[in-house]
Structure formats: structure tokens, C-alpha cells
Coordinates of C-alpha atoms in Angstrom, one line a residue:
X18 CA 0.0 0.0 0.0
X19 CA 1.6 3.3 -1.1
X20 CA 1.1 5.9 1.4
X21 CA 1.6 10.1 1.1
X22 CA 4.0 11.8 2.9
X23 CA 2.9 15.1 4.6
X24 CA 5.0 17.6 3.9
X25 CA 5.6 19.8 7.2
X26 CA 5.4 23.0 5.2
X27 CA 1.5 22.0 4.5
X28 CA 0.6 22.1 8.2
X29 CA -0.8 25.6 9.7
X30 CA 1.6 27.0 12.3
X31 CA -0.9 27.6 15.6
X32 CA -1.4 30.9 15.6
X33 CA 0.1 32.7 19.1
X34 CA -2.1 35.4 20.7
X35 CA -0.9 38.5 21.7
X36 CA -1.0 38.9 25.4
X37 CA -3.7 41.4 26.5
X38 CA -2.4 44.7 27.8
X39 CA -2.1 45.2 31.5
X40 CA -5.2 46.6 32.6
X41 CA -3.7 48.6 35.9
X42 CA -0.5 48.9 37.6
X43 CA -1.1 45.7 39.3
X44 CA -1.8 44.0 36.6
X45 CA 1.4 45.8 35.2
X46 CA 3.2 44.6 38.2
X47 CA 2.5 40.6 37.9
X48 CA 3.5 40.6 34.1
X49 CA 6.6 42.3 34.9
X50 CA 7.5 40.1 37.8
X51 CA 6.7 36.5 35.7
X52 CA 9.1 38.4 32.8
X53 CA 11.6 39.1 35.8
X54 CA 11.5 35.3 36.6
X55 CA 12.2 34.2 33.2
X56 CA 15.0 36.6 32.5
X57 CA 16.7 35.0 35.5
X58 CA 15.7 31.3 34.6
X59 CA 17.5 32.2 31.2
X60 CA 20.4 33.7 33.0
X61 CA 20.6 30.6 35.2
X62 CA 20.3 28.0 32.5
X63 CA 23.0 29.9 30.6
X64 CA 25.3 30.9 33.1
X65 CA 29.2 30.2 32.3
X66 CA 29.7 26.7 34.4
X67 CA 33.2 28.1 35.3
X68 CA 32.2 31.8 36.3
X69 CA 28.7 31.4 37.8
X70 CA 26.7 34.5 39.2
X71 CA 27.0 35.0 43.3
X72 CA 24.3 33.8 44.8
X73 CA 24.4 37.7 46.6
X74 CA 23.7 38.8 43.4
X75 CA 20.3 37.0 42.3
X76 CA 19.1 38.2 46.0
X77 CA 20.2 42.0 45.4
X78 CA 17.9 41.4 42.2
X79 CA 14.9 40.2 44.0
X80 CA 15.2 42.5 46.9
X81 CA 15.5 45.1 44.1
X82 CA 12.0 44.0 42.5
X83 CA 10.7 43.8 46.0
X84 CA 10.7 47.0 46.6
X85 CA 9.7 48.0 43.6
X86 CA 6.3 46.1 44.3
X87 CA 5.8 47.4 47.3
X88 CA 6.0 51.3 46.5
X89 CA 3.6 50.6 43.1
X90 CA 1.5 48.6 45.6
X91 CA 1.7 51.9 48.0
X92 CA 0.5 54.0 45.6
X93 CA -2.0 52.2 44.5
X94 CA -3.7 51.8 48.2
X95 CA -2.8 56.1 48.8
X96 CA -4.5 57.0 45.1
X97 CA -7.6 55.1 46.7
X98 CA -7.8 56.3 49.7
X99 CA -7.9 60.1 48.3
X100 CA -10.5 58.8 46.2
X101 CA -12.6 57.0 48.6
X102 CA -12.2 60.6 51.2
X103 CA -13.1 62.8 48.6
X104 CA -16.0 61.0 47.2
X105 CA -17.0 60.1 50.9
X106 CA -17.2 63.6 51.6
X107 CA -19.4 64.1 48.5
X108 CA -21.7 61.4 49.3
X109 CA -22.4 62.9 53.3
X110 CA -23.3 65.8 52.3
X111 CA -25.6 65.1 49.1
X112 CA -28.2 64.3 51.3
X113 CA -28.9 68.0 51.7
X114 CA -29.5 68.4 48.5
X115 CA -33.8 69.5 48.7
X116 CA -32.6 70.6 52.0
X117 CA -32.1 74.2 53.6
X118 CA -28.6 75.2 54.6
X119 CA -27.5 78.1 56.6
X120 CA -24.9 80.3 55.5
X121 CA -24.0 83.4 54.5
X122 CA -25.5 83.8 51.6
X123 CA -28.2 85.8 49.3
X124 CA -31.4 84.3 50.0
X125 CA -35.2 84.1 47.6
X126 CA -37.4 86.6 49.1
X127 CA -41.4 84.8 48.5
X128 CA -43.1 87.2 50.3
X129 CA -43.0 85.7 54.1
X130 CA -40.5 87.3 56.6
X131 CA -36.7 86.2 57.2
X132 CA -34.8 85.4 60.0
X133 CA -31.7 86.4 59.3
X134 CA -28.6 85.1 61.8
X135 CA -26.6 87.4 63.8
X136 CA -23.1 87.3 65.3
X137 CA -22.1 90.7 66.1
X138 CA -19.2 92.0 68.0
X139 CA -19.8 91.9 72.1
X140 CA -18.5 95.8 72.1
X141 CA -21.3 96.8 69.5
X142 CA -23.8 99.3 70.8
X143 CA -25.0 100.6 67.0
X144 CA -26.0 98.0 64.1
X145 CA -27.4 98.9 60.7
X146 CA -29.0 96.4 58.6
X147 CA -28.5 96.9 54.8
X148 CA -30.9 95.1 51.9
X149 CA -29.8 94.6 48.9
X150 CA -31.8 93.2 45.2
X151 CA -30.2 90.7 43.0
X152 CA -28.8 94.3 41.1
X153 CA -26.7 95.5 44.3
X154 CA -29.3 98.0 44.8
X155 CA -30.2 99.5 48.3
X156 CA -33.1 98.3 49.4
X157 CA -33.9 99.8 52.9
X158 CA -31.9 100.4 55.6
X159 CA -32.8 99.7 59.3
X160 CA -31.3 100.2 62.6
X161 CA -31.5 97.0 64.7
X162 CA -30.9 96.1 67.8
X163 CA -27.2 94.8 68.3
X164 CA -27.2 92.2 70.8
X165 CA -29.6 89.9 69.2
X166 CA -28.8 86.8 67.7
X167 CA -31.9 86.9 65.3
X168 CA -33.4 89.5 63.0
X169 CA -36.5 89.4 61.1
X170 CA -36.5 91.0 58.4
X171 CA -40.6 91.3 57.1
X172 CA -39.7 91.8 53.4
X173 CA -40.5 96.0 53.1
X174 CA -38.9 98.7 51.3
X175 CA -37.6 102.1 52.8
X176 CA -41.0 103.1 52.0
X177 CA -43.0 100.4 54.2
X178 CA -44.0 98.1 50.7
X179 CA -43.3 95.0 50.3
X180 CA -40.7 94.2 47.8
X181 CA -40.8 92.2 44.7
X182 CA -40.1 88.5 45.2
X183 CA -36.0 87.5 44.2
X184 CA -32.7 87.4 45.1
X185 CA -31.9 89.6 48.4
X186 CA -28.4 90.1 50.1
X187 CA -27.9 91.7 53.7
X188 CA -25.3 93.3 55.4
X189 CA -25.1 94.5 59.1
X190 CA -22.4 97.4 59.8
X191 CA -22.0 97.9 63.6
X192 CA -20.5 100.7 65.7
X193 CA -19.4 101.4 69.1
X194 CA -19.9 104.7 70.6
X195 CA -19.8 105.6 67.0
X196 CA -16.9 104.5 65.5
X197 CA -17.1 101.7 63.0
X198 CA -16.6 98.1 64.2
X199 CA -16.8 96.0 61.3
X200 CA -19.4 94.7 58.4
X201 CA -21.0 91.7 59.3
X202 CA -23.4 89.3 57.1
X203 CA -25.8 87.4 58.7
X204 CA -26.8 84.0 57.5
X205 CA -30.2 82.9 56.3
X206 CA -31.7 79.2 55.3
X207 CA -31.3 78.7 51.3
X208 CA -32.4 75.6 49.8
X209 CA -29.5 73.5 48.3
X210 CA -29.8 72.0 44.9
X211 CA -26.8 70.4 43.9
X212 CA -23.7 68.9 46.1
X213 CA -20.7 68.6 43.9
X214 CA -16.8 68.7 44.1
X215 CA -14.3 71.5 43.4
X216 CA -11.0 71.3 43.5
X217 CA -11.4 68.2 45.3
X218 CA -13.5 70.1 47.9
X219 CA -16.6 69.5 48.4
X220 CA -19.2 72.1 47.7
X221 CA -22.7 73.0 47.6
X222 CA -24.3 75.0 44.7
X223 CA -27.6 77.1 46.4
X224 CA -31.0 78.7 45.3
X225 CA -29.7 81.7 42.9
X226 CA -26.8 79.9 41.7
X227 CA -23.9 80.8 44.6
X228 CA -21.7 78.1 45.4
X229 CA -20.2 78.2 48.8
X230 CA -17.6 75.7 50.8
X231 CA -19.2 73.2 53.2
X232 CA -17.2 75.2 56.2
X233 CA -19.4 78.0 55.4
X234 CA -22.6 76.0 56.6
X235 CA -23.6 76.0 60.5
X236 CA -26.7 74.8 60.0
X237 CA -28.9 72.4 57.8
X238 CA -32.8 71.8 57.9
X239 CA -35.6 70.0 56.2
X240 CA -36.8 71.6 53.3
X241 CA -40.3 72.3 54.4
X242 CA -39.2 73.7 58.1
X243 CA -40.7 77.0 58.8

């Protein structure tokens, strides 16, 4: 029986994937340590019989990679915990988003009075409240007593009308036996509406559109509080 010889050339060479790029630096890490270990495989195997390596030398080579690991290991765990404190911060305080902060701030005038928060200085014996529109225009001006800690403000005009509803800012400059102390700004309740991060700082974005730091805030309430 006469039988065909195969001819080597006619058999398909198995094709040979590329290996898949390293996906992080750990990843990174274990495909440079198994390369490592074959380098020095190879360099073992090959190794002049009559001159071989120290032994010192392959553990100055592995000590070497060690630390290596450890410091891309490191930064790997630092990178996540800034990550996990920044967006930890984030996450605390977006559940006062639909809230009301207090802060410094401009505040929506709707047509009901507004407590507005005082902290003027002990030696004050003379405080003038100033209101302002969403233009920087003056309002009214009243003098108020100046050692409360609360104001309301009932929403008139120099003239006794109530205003138009919007955006109002307040200031409070306060005196001692007339000479100026200093300008103070009292803080209202503003509803937040967006929690976000700036800088890697967390911040909150309130009615009218001012952002301001979470160390401004002393206060926060339910949305629907009076």
C-alpha cells in the first residue's frame, strides 16, 4: 500500500495570541514580575559553568523588584484612599441636597419674613442692617438692635411696601460709641440643589446659583421647616 507523505510545510503554524495589555499597575506589576522570573531562569540556565553568578547577586535582584512592588503597591492603596475621602465627603453631604442650609449667603425673598442670623461684636452698641436686590441696589436700611442673635426681616422697602419676590443680600455694619466696628453678614436658610466637588473640595451650589464651601454652613434643615 503506497502511502503520502505530509510535507511539514503544508501544516498551519498555531497561531500565538498577543497577550492582553495590563489593565492597571497591578496588573502591570505581575507581568513584569513573571518576565523578571524568566529573565533570570535564562540567566541561570546559561550561566558560564566556570564563572557562575554570586548567589548575593540574584538576591540583590529580588530584593531590588521587591521594593519596587511594594512602592507601586503603596500607591496604589494612597490613590484610593484620596479617592474614597473625597468622594466620601461628597456622598455625606448630598443628602442636603432638597434641604435648607444656613450660610452666608443671598437668600429668595417669597413674600413671608426672614430670619436672618446674627453674630455681632460683644463691644457693638450701633448696628445697621442693609438690603440689597439681585442688582446690588439698596433696598432699605434699618437700625436693629445689636445684641440679638436673630433678626427678622418682614420683606418692606424704605417706604414700608413690600418688595418684589427674588434674590436679596444683607449686610449689618456695627459701631461702638460711633466709631465703625466692622461689616457683618448674617446668615439665612437657602435651599441647596446640587452637592458637587471643586478642587477636590466638596461644595454646595444654592438657590440663585452661589456656590459656597461646606465650612461655610452651620446649620442644615428640612426643606419644608418653617
Amino acid at each position: 500500500m503506497e502511502t503520502t507523505p505530509v510535507s511539514a510545510t503544508n501544516t498551519p503554524a498555531p497561531s500565538r495570541s498577543e497577550p492582553a495589555a495590563p489593565e492597571n499597575s497591578a496588573d502591570a506589576l505581575s507581568s513584569d514580575f513573571e518576565t523578571f522570573l524568566n529573565m533570570l531562569t535564562a540567566q541561570l540556565e546559561n550561566q558560564d559553568p566556570l564563572n557562575p553568578v554570586e548567589s548575593t547577586d540574584f538576591a540583590v535582584q529580588l530584593a531590588t523588584f521587591s521594593g519596587v512592588e511594594q512602592q507601586v503597591k503603596t500607591n496604589d492603596l494612597l490613590e484610593a484612599m484620596i479617592t474614597d475621602d473625597s468622594l466620601g465627603g461628597l456622598t455625606d453631604i448630598a443628602e442636603w441636597v432638597g434641604q435648607e442650609a444656613r450660610a452666608p449667603v443671598a437668600a429668595h425673598f417669597s413674600g413671608s419674613p426672614m430670619d436672618l442670623y446674627l453674630d455681632l461684636p460683644a463691644a457693638a452698641d450701633q448696628a445697621t442692617l442693609t438690603v440689597r436686590d439681585a442688582a446690588g441696589s439698596v433696598v432699605t436700611q434699618i437700625a436693629i438692635p445689636s445684641n440679638v442673635g436673630t433678626y427678622t426681616w418682614d420683606g418692606t422697602d424704605a417706604g414700608g411696601a413690600t418688595v418684589a419676590e427674588g434674590q436679596y443680600s444683607f449686610t449689618v455694619d456695627t459701631r461702638a460709641s460711633g466709631a465703625f466696628l466692622k461689616t457683618v453678614q448674617p446668615e439665612v436658610y437657602t435651599p441647596v440643589v446640587e452637592a458637587r466637588l471643586e478642587n477636590g473640595a466638596p461644595v454646595l451650589v444654592v438657590e440663585g446659583g452661589e456656590t459656597i464651601p461646606v465650612t461655610s454652613v452651620t446649620g442644615v434643615r428640612r426643606g419644608d421647616a418653617p
